[in-house]
Coordinates of C-alpha atoms in Angstrom, one line a residue:
Chain P
X1 CA 9.9 8.9 -22.1
X2 CA 9.3 7.8 -25.7
X3 CA 6.6 5.5 -27.1
X4 CA 7.7 2.3 -28.8
X5 CA 4.1 1.2 -29.6
X6 CA 1.2 3.4 -30.8
X7 CA -2.3 2.3 -29.9
X8 CA -3.0 -0.2 -32.7
X9 CA 0.3 -2.1 -32.1
X10 CA -0.3 -2.0 -28.4
X11 CA -3.8 -3.5 -28.7
X12 CA -2.6 -6.1 -31.1
X13 CA 0.1 -7.2 -28.7
X14 CA -2.1 -7.1 -25.6
X15 CA -4.7 -9.3 -27.4
X16 CA -2.0 -11.7 -28.2
X17 CA -0.5 -12.0 -24.7
X18 CA -3.8 -11.4 -22.8
X19 CA -6.6 -13.1 -24.7
X20 CA -9.1 -12.2 -22.0
X21 CA -8.7 -8.5 -22.9
X22 CA -10.8 -8.9 -26.0
X23 CA -14.0 -6.9 -25.8
X24 CA -13.3 -5.9 -22.2
X25 CA -10.6 -3.3 -22.4
X26 CA -9.7 -0.6 -25.0
X27 CA -7.3 2.4 -25.2
X28 CA -9.0 5.8 -25.3
X29 CA -5.7 7.8 -25.4
X30 CA -2.0 7.1 -25.4
X31 CA 0.8 9.7 -25.0
X32 CA 4.3 9.5 -23.8
X33 CA 4.0 8.7 -20.0
X34 CA 0.2 8.6 -20.0
X35 CA -2.7 6.3 -21.0
X36 CA -6.4 6.2 -20.6
X37 CA -7.8 2.7 -20.6
X38 CA -11.5 1.8 -20.8
X39 CA -13.3 -1.1 -19.1
X40 CA -16.4 -1.8 -21.2
X41 CA -18.6 -2.5 -18.2
X42 CA -20.8 -5.6 -18.6
X43 CA -23.0 -7.8 -16.5
X44 CA -20.1 -9.9 -15.3
X45 CA -18.3 -6.9 -13.8
X46 CA -21.2 -5.9 -11.6
X47 CA -21.9 -6.5 -7.9
X48 CA -25.4 -6.6 -6.3
X49 CA -26.5 -3.0 -6.0
X50 CA -25.3 -2.2 -9.5
X51 CA -21.7 -1.3 -8.7
X52 CA -18.6 -2.5 -10.4
X53 CA -16.7 -5.2 -8.5
X54 CA -13.3 -4.8 -6.8
X55 CA -11.6 -7.5 -9.0
X56 CA -12.8 -5.6 -12.1
X57 CA -11.3 -2.4 -10.8
X58 CA -8.1 -4.3 -10.0
X59 CA -8.1 -5.6 -13.6
X60 CA -8.5 -2.2 -15.1
X61 CA -5.7 -0.6 -13.0
X62 CA -3.4 -3.5 -13.8
X63 CA -4.1 -3.5 -17.5
X64 CA -3.8 0.3 -17.7
X65 CA -0.3 0.5 -16.1
X66 CA 0.9 -2.7 -17.8
X67 CA -0.1 -1.5 -21.2
X68 CA 1.6 1.9 -20.5
X69 CA 4.8 0.1 -19.5
X70 CA 4.6 -2.1 -22.7
X71 CA 4.0 1.0 -24.9
X72 CA 7.4 2.3 -23.7
X73 CA 9.3 -1.0 -23.6
X74 CA 7.9 -2.9 -26.6
X75 CA 6.8 -6.4 -26.9
X76 CA 9.8 -8.3 -25.6
X77 CA 9.0 -7.1 -22.1
X78 CA 7.7 -9.7 -19.7
X79 CA 6.9 -7.3 -16.9
X80 CA 5.4 -9.0 -13.8
X81 CA 3.2 -7.2 -11.2
X82 CA 5.0 -7.2 -7.9
X83 CA 3.1 -4.6 -5.8
X84 CA -0.4 -3.0 -5.9
X85 CA -2.1 -0.5 -3.7
X86 CA -5.7 0.7 -3.9
X87 CA -7.9 3.3 -2.2
X88 CA -11.6 2.8 -3.0
X89 CA -13.2 6.2 -2.5
X90 CA -16.6 6.2 -4.1
X91 CA -19.0 3.6 -5.6
X92 CA -18.6 3.2 -9.3
X93 CA -21.9 3.3 -11.3
X94 CA -22.8 0.0 -12.9
X95 CA -24.3 1.7 -15.9
X96 CA -21.2 3.5 -17.0
X97 CA -17.9 2.4 -18.4
X98 CA -14.9 2.7 -16.1
X99 CA -11.9 4.8 -17.3
X100 CA -8.4 4.4 -15.9
X101 CA -6.1 7.4 -16.3
X102 CA -2.5 6.2 -15.7
X103 CA 0.8 8.0 -15.4
X104 CA 4.2 6.3 -15.7
X105 CA 6.2 7.6 -12.7
X106 CA 9.3 5.5 -13.1
X107 CA 10.7 3.3 -15.9
X108 CA 13.9 1.9 -14.5
X109 CA 16.1 -0.9 -15.6
X110 CA 14.5 -3.4 -13.3
X111 CA 11.3 -1.7 -11.9
X112 CA 8.5 0.4 -13.4
X113 CA 6.0 2.3 -11.3
X114 CA 2.7 3.9 -12.4
X115 CA -0.4 5.3 -10.7
X116 CA -4.0 5.4 -11.9
X117 CA -7.1 7.3 -11.1
X118 CA -10.4 5.4 -12.0
X119 CA -13.5 7.3 -13.0
X120 CA -17.0 6.3 -13.9
X121 CA -17.4 7.8 -17.4
X122 CA -18.7 11.4 -17.3
X123 CA -18.2 11.8 -13.5
X124 CA -15.6 14.4 -12.2
X125 CA -14.6 12.6 -8.9
X126 CA -12.4 9.5 -9.0
X127 CA -13.9 6.3 -7.7
X128 CA -10.5 4.7 -6.8
X129 CA -6.8 5.3 -6.9
X130 CA -4.1 2.7 -7.5
X131 CA -0.4 2.3 -7.8
X132 CA 1.2 -0.6 -9.6
X133 CA 4.8 -1.8 -9.6
X134 CA 6.3 -4.1 -12.2
X135 CA 9.5 -6.1 -12.2
X136 CA 11.2 -6.1 -15.5
X137 CA 13.4 -9.2 -16.1
X138 CA 16.8 -8.7 -17.6
X139 CA 17.0 -9.2 -21.4
X140 CA 18.1 -12.6 -22.4
Chain T
X1 CA -12.6 -11.3 19.6
X2 CA -15.6 -13.5 19.5
X3 CA -17.4 -15.1 16.6
X4 CA -21.0 -14.2 15.9
X5 CA -21.2 -16.6 13.0
X6 CA -19.9 -20.1 12.7
X7 CA -19.0 -21.4 9.2
X8 CA -22.5 -22.6 8.0
X9 CA -24.2 -19.3 8.9
X10 CA -21.3 -17.4 7.4
X11 CA -21.5 -19.2 4.1
X12 CA -25.3 -18.9 4.0
X13 CA -25.0 -15.2 4.6
X14 CA -22.2 -14.7 2.1
X15 CA -24.1 -16.6 -0.6
X16 CA -27.1 -14.3 0.0
X17 CA -25.2 -11.0 -0.2
X18 CA -22.5 -12.2 -2.7
X19 CA -24.3 -14.5 -5.2
X20 CA -21.0 -14.9 -7.2
X21 CA -19.4 -16.7 -4.3
X22 CA -21.3 -19.9 -5.1
X23 CA -19.0 -22.7 -6.1
X24 CA -15.9 -20.4 -6.1
X25 CA -15.1 -19.8 -2.5
X26 CA -15.5 -21.9 0.6
X27 CA -14.3 -21.8 4.3
X28 CA -11.7 -24.3 5.3
X29 CA -11.3 -23.1 8.9
X30 CA -12.7 -20.3 11.1
X31 CA -11.5 -19.4 14.6
X32 CA -11.8 -16.1 16.5
X33 CA -9.6 -13.7 14.7
X34 CA -8.6 -16.1 11.9
X35 CA -10.0 -17.7 8.7
X36 CA -8.8 -19.9 5.9
X37 CA -10.7 -19.3 2.7
X38 CA -10.4 -21.4 -0.4
X39 CA -10.6 -20.4 -4.0
X40 CA -11.7 -23.4 -6.1
X41 CA -9.5 -22.6 -9.0
X42 CA -11.2 -23.0 -12.4
X43 CA -10.6 -22.2 -16.0
X44 CA -11.9 -18.7 -15.7
X45 CA -9.3 -17.9 -13.0
X46 CA -6.3 -18.7 -15.1
X47 CA -3.9 -16.6 -17.1
X48 CA -1.9 -17.8 -20.1
X49 CA 1.0 -19.9 -18.7
X50 CA -1.3 -21.6 -16.3
X51 CA -1.1 -19.2 -13.4
X52 CA -4.0 -17.7 -11.4
X53 CA -4.9 -14.2 -12.4
X54 CA -4.3 -11.0 -10.3
X55 CA -8.1 -10.2 -10.1
X56 CA -8.7 -13.8 -8.8
X57 CA -6.1 -13.2 -6.1
X58 CA -7.7 -9.9 -5.3
X59 CA -11.1 -11.5 -5.0
X60 CA -9.8 -14.2 -2.6
X61 CA -8.0 -11.8 -0.3
X62 CA -11.1 -9.5 -0.3
X63 CA -13.6 -12.3 0.4
X64 CA -11.4 -13.8 3.1
X65 CA -11.0 -10.7 5.2
X66 CA -14.6 -9.5 4.5
X67 CA -15.9 -12.9 5.7
X68 CA -13.7 -12.7 8.7
X69 CA -15.1 -9.3 9.6
X70 CA -18.7 -10.5 9.1
X71 CA -18.0 -13.6 11.2
X72 CA -17.2 -11.2 14.1
X73 CA -19.9 -8.5 13.4
X74 CA -22.8 -10.5 12.1
X75 CA -25.1 -9.9 9.2
X76 CA -26.2 -6.3 9.8
X77 CA -22.7 -5.1 8.8
X78 CA -22.3 -3.4 5.5
X79 CA -18.6 -3.1 5.5
X80 CA -17.1 -1.5 2.5
X81 CA -13.5 -2.0 1.3
X82 CA -11.6 1.3 1.5
X83 CA -8.0 0.2 1.1
X84 CA -6.1 -2.8 -0.3
X85 CA -2.4 -3.5 -0.7
X86 CA -0.7 -6.4 -2.4
X87 CA 2.7 -7.9 -2.8
X88 CA 2.9 -10.6 -5.5
X89 CA 5.9 -12.8 -4.6
X90 CA 5.6 -16.0 -6.5
X91 CA 3.6 -17.4 -9.4
X92 CA 0.5 -19.4 -8.1
X93 CA 0.1 -22.8 -9.8
X94 CA -2.9 -23.0 -12.1
X95 CA -3.6 -26.7 -11.2
X96 CA -4.0 -26.1 -7.4
X97 CA -6.6 -24.3 -5.4
X98 CA -5.6 -21.1 -3.7
X99 CA -5.8 -20.7 0.1
X100 CA -6.1 -17.4 1.9
X101 CA -5.1 -17.4 5.5
X102 CA -6.4 -14.2 7.1
X103 CA -5.9 -12.5 10.5
X104 CA -8.1 -9.8 11.9
X105 CA -5.7 -7.1 13.2
X106 CA -8.2 -4.5 14.2
X107 CA -12.0 -4.5 14.6
X108 CA -12.8 -0.9 15.6
X109 CA -16.0 1.0 15.7
X110 CA -15.5 2.5 12.2
X111 CA -12.6 0.6 10.7
X112 CA -11.5 -3.1 10.4
X113 CA -8.1 -4.2 9.2
X114 CA -7.0 -7.7 8.3
X115 CA -4.1 -9.2 6.5
X116 CA -3.8 -12.4 4.3
X117 CA -1.2 -14.7 3.1
X118 CA -2.1 -16.6 -0.2
X119 CA -0.8 -20.1 -0.8
X120 CA -1.1 -22.6 -3.7
X121 CA -2.5 -25.6 -1.8
X122 CA 0.3 -27.9 -0.6
X123 CA 3.1 -25.3 -1.1
X124 CA 5.0 -23.9 1.9
X125 CA 5.9 -20.4 0.5
X126 CA 3.2 -17.8 0.1
X127 CA 2.4 -16.6 -3.5
X128 CA 1.1 -13.2 -2.3
X129 CA 0.4 -11.0 0.7
X130 CA -2.4 -8.6 1.1
X131 CA -3.9 -6.1 3.6
X132 CA -7.5 -5.0 3.5
X133 CA -9.3 -2.2 5.3
X134 CA -13.1 -1.9 5.6
X135 CA -15.1 1.0 6.7
X136 CA -18.0 0.0 9.0
X137 CA -21.0 2.4 8.7
X138 CA -22.7 3.4 11.9
X139 CA -25.8 1.4 12.9
X140 CA -29.0 3.1 11.9
Chain Z
X1 CA 16.4 -19.4 4.8
X2 CA 19.7 -19.3 6.5
X3 CA 21.3 -16.6 8.6
X4 CA 24.7 -15.2 7.4
X5 CA 24.9 -12.8 10.4
X6 CA 24.1 -13.5 14.0
X7 CA 23.0 -10.6 16.2
X8 CA 26.4 -9.2 17.2
X9 CA 27.7 -9.1 13.6
X10 CA 24.4 -7.6 12.4
X11 CA 24.5 -4.8 15.0
X12 CA 28.2 -4.1 14.2
X13 CA 27.4 -3.9 10.5
X14 CA 24.3 -1.7 11.0
X15 CA 26.1 0.7 13.2
X16 CA 28.7 1.0 10.5
X17 CA 26.3 1.7 7.6
X18 CA 23.6 3.5 9.6
X19 CA 25.4 5.6 12.3
X20 CA 22.0 7.0 13.5
X21 CA 21.1 3.5 14.8
X22 CA 23.3 3.9 17.8
X23 CA 21.3 3.9 21.0
X24 CA 18.0 4.0 19.2
X25 CA 17.6 0.5 17.8
X26 CA 18.6 -3.0 19.1
X27 CA 17.9 -6.6 18.2
X28 CA 15.8 -8.5 20.8
X29 CA 15.7 -11.8 18.8
X30 CA 16.9 -13.1 15.5
X31 CA 16.0 -16.4 13.9
X32 CA 16.0 -17.6 10.3
X33 CA 13.2 -15.6 8.6
X34 CA 12.3 -13.6 11.7
X35 CA 13.6 -10.7 13.8
X36 CA 12.4 -8.6 16.7
X37 CA 13.8 -5.1 16.6
X38 CA 13.4 -2.6 19.5
X39 CA 13.0 1.2 19.3
X40 CA 14.4 2.6 22.5
X41 CA 11.7 5.3 22.7
X42 CA 13.1 8.7 23.7
X43 CA 11.8 12.3 23.9
X44 CA 12.6 13.0 20.2
X45 CA 10.3 10.1 19.1
X46 CA 7.2 11.5 20.8
X47 CA 4.3 13.6 19.6
X48 CA 2.1 15.9 21.7
X49 CA -0.2 13.7 23.7
X50 CA 2.6 11.3 24.5
X51 CA 2.4 9.0 21.5
X52 CA 5.2 7.8 19.3
X53 CA 5.5 9.7 16.0
X54 CA 4.7 8.2 12.5
X55 CA 8.3 8.8 11.2
X56 CA 9.6 6.9 14.2
X57 CA 7.3 3.9 13.4
X58 CA 8.4 4.1 9.8
X59 CA 12.0 4.0 10.9
X60 CA 11.5 1.0 13.1
X61 CA 9.6 -1.0 10.4
X62 CA 12.3 -0.1 7.9
X63 CA 15.3 -0.9 10.1
X64 CA 13.6 -4.2 11.2
X65 CA 13.1 -5.6 7.7
X66 CA 16.3 -4.1 6.4
X67 CA 18.3 -5.8 9.2
X68 CA 16.4 -9.1 8.5
X69 CA 17.4 -8.9 4.9
X70 CA 21.0 -8.2 5.7
X71 CA 21.1 -11.0 8.2
X72 CA 20.3 -13.4 5.4
X73 CA 22.4 -11.7 2.6
X74 CA 25.5 -10.5 4.5
X75 CA 27.2 -7.2 4.3
X76 CA 27.8 -6.8 0.6
X77 CA 24.1 -6.1 0.1
X78 CA 23.1 -2.6 -0.7
X79 CA 19.4 -3.2 -0.6
X80 CA 17.3 -0.1 -1.2
X81 CA 13.7 0.4 0.0
X82 CA 11.4 0.6 -3.0
X83 CA 7.9 0.2 -1.4
X84 CA 6.3 0.6 2.0
X85 CA 2.8 0.3 3.2
X86 CA 1.4 1.0 6.7
X87 CA -1.8 0.5 8.6
X88 CA -1.9 2.5 11.9
X89 CA -4.4 0.8 14.1
X90 CA -3.9 2.0 17.7
X91 CA -2.0 4.8 19.5
X92 CA 1.5 3.6 20.7
X93 CA 2.2 4.6 24.3
X94 CA 4.9 7.2 24.7
X95 CA 6.2 5.6 27.9
X96 CA 7.0 2.2 26.4
X97 CA 9.5 1.0 23.9
X98 CA 8.2 -0.1 20.5
X99 CA 8.9 -3.6 19.2
X100 CA 8.9 -4.6 15.6
X101 CA 8.3 -8.3 14.9
X102 CA 9.3 -8.9 11.2
X103 CA 9.0 -11.9 8.9
X104 CA 10.9 -12.4 5.7
X105 CA 8.3 -13.4 3.1
X106 CA 10.5 -13.4 0.0
X107 CA 14.2 -13.3 -0.5
X108 CA 14.6 -13.3 -4.3
X109 CA 17.4 -12.5 -6.6
X110 CA 16.3 -8.9 -7.1
X111 CA 13.5 -8.2 -4.6
X112 CA 13.0 -9.0 -0.9
X113 CA 9.7 -8.5 0.9
X114 CA 9.0 -8.6 4.7
X115 CA 6.2 -7.6 6.9
X116 CA 6.2 -6.3 10.5
X117 CA 3.8 -5.9 13.4
X118 CA 4.6 -3.1 15.8
X119 CA 3.7 -3.4 19.5
X120 CA 4.1 -1.1 22.5
X121 CA 6.1 -3.3 24.8
X122 CA 3.9 -5.5 27.1
X123 CA 0.7 -4.9 25.1
X124 CA -1.0 -7.7 23.2
X125 CA -2.6 -5.7 20.3
X126 CA -0.4 -4.4 17.5
X127 CA -0.3 -0.6 17.1
X128 CA 0.7 -0.8 13.4
X129 CA 1.4 -3.1 10.5
X130 CA 3.8 -2.6 7.7
X131 CA 5.2 -4.2 4.6
X132 CA 8.6 -3.3 3.1
X133 CA 10.1 -4.2 -0.3
X134 CA 13.8 -3.8 -1.0
X135 CA 15.5 -3.9 -4.4
X136 CA 18.7 -5.9 -4.3
X137 CA 21.3 -4.7 -6.9
X138 CA 23.2 -7.3 -8.9
X139 CA 26.6 -8.2 -7.5
X140 CA 29.4 -6.4 -9.3
Chain M
X1 CA -13.8 21.7 -2.1
X2 CA -13.4 25.0 -0.3
X3 CA -10.6 26.3 1.8
X4 CA -11.4 27.1 5.5
X5 CA -7.8 28.2 6.3
X6 CA -5.4 30.2 4.1
X7 CA -1.7 29.7 4.5
X8 CA -1.0 32.0 7.5
X9 CA -3.8 30.5 9.6
X10 CA -2.8 27.0 8.5
X11 CA 0.8 27.5 9.6
X12 CA -0.3 29.1 12.9
X13 CA -2.5 26.2 13.6
X14 CA 0.1 23.6 12.6
X15 CA 2.7 25.2 14.8
X16 CA 0.3 25.0 17.7
X17 CA -0.6 21.3 17.3
X18 CA 2.7 20.1 15.8
X19 CA 5.5 22.0 17.6
X20 CA 8.1 20.1 15.8
X21 CA 7.0 21.6 12.5
X22 CA 8.8 24.8 13.4
X23 CA 11.6 25.6 11.0
X24 CA 11.3 22.3 9.2
X25 CA 8.1 22.6 7.1
X26 CA 6.6 25.5 5.3
X27 CA 3.8 26.0 2.7
X28 CA 4.8 27.0 -0.8
X29 CA 1.3 27.1 -2.3
X30 CA -2.2 26.3 -1.2
X31 CA -5.3 26.1 -3.4
X32 CA -8.6 24.3 -3.1
X33 CA -7.7 20.6 -3.2
X34 CA -3.9 21.1 -3.6
X35 CA -0.9 22.1 -1.5
X36 CA 2.9 22.2 -2.0
X37 CA 4.7 21.6 1.3
X38 CA 8.5 22.2 1.7
X39 CA 10.9 20.3 3.9
X40 CA 13.8 22.5 4.7
X41 CA 16.4 19.8 4.4
X42 CA 19.0 20.0 7.3
X43 CA 21.8 17.8 8.6
X44 CA 19.4 15.7 10.7
X45 CA 17.3 14.7 7.6
X46 CA 20.3 13.1 5.8
X47 CA 21.6 9.6 5.5
X48 CA 25.1 8.5 4.7
X49 CA 25.7 9.2 1.0
X50 CA 24.0 12.6 1.3
X51 CA 20.4 11.5 0.6
X52 CA 17.3 12.4 2.6
X53 CA 16.1 9.7 5.0
X54 CA 13.0 7.6 4.6
X55 CA 11.5 8.9 7.9
X56 CA 12.0 12.5 6.7
X57 CA 10.1 11.6 3.4
X58 CA 7.4 10.0 5.5
X59 CA 7.1 13.1 7.6
X60 CA 6.8 15.4 4.6
X61 CA 4.1 13.3 2.9
X62 CA 2.2 13.0 6.2
X63 CA 2.4 16.8 7.0
X64 CA 1.5 17.8 3.4
X65 CA -1.7 15.7 3.3
X66 CA -2.6 16.4 6.9
X67 CA -2.2 20.2 6.4
X68 CA -4.3 19.9 3.2
X69 CA -7.1 18.1 5.1
X70 CA -7.0 20.7 7.9
X71 CA -7.1 23.6 5.4
X72 CA -10.5 22.2 4.2
X73 CA -11.9 21.2 7.6
X74 CA -10.6 23.8 10.0
X75 CA -9.0 23.5 13.3
X76 CA -11.5 21.4 15.2
X77 CA -10.4 18.4 13.1
X78 CA -8.4 15.7 14.9
X79 CA -7.7 13.6 11.9
X80 CA -5.6 10.5 12.5
X81 CA -3.4 8.8 9.9
X82 CA -4.8 5.3 9.4
X83 CA -3.0 4.1 6.2
X84 CA 0.1 5.2 4.2
X85 CA 1.7 3.7 1.1
X86 CA 5.0 4.7 -0.5
X87 CA 7.0 4.1 -3.6
X88 CA 10.6 5.2 -3.4
X89 CA 11.7 5.8 -7.0
X90 CA 14.9 7.8 -7.0
X91 CA 17.4 9.1 -4.5
X92 CA 16.6 12.6 -3.2
X93 CA 19.6 14.9 -3.2
X94 CA 20.8 15.9 0.2
X95 CA 21.7 19.4 -0.9
X96 CA 18.2 20.4 -2.0
X97 CA 14.9 21.0 -0.2
X98 CA 12.2 18.4 -0.7
X99 CA 8.8 19.5 -2.0
X100 CA 5.6 17.6 -1.6
X101 CA 2.8 18.3 -4.1
X102 CA -0.4 16.8 -2.6
X103 CA -3.9 16.5 -4.0
X104 CA -7.0 15.8 -1.9
X105 CA -8.8 12.9 -3.6
X106 CA -11.6 12.4 -1.1
X107 CA -12.9 14.5 1.8
X108 CA -15.7 12.3 3.2
X109 CA -17.5 12.4 6.5
X110 CA -15.3 9.8 8.2
X111 CA -12.3 9.4 5.8
X112 CA -10.0 11.7 3.8
X113 CA -7.6 10.5 1.2
X114 CA -4.8 12.4 -0.5
X115 CA -1.8 11.6 -2.6
X116 CA 1.6 13.3 -2.9
X117 CA 4.5 13.4 -5.3
X118 CA 7.9 14.3 -3.6
X119 CA 10.5 16.2 -5.6
X120 CA 14.1 17.4 -4.9
X121 CA 13.7 21.1 -5.6
X122 CA 14.5 22.0 -9.2
X123 CA 14.3 18.4 -10.5
X124 CA 11.6 17.2 -12.9
X125 CA 11.3 13.6 -11.8
X126 CA 9.6 12.6 -8.6
X127 CA 11.8 10.9 -5.9
X128 CA 8.8 9.2 -4.3
X129 CA 5.0 8.9 -4.3
X130 CA 2.7 8.4 -1.4
X131 CA -0.9 8.1 -0.5
X132 CA -2.2 8.9 3.0
X133 CA -5.6 8.1 4.6
X134 CA -7.0 9.9 7.6
X135 CA -9.8 9.0 9.9
X136 CA -12.0 12.0 10.9
X137 CA -13.6 11.5 14.2
X138 CA -17.3 12.6 14.6
X139 CA -17.8 16.1 16.0
X140 CA -18.6 16.1 19.7

């Protein structure tokens, strides 16, 4: 697996296609086959009790694997999420950013699969695990 | 399966424990073992291209099954989502509300399982399918 | 959704491509979009304690949705299972056949999705729930 | 995470509770939090075309994570599989054993979660990915 985008190009492209990414998500590390994506946890991501909401964890897992697929395919890709699975294992802490460590497990002609572990920053045990599948439309 | 809450009590309770529900989600129908939950689709739920975002679909599926579990267990329950799976099958339309039709498949002593079909209002084919599992803590 | 195969053609085709189906699986009912598949539970499907094994439930869910996809696409299809999810909710009874009631949720150009409820024959509550996704290769 | 069983005790216990394991599955490596389980691929695990069947991959993933949970909990545990997810990414080769590399992601009081990558022996790319959840009944 080879990267087509490095972090700056990837972020520029993501901000263009995903305006809502701005100020919420950033890339901590990008290597062939792996990415660490950060959710800058803010008030709107929290649930009563000071934990990060499920939809925010969904968003982080989806953006992490989507960005990883894009970084290998380049900006023509219009990958669409077709399947997602989640195990929520511990409560994320509201006062810490959430990090998604994703691996690309398959980058096929029509399907890409990646999995993610989500961590509250500075904690050793994952708060959640997710797998994401994307359908890659044929090039026009 | 017997209901402990009818719709008004359920909504009152949900608004108390989930302040963010207000104005976003409402119950269209509630019967033993089944609920139809509505996401009042607004600007903030949309993605470029005028489709409803993945995190919004996650939120609807989670609220629908969670509310269904609560309606059968009552307000002492502190059920926690432990597993979620999704198949995204068609693009939801940004200009229509999203409806989640959920069934309770298991209401055990420690685990509850429900599944959901999501529809853009007025359309016959589901946009997504989801299953949710909740862990039910022992009564103190 | 329209059927291309009725039950006899479907069984003939399945026995041809899946020799191990013989004597294990049969079709109880087939309608557009829906199938009921039977696992003829035998000694080799059992676990200690007289329950049906997980791999046997996997096989029934997979054969049910695969057969349903084939019944709509015909025999040229070489659909491949790409994703599966399972919730195991109750113990199946070893002395009863297992029935899989499957629905076709999507029959796209490249992906098909169906879900299944598994029942011990004569029991009202499902023992398991599954979703299966198949990748449909382009016609040559 | 600390091991309660080393490999020989684990195999003895598995053969006692799972008679069908005999000659099919063996432990290649066991460390705190990690196991590598081997499926000794035989004629009965194959599908036409010389690939390993889905139910055999299910069995390997389930036995790998179940054994890993047992190795940390000891023989009193009666863990029951409650959820499973699979992504099938490449065809396993019929002529090679299948290895399952599992990690224990959570070992809670009532739920345990592990994930697995499955490989055809000697190949670098995983053929499948799975996550398994077990419910751990309270001690009597």
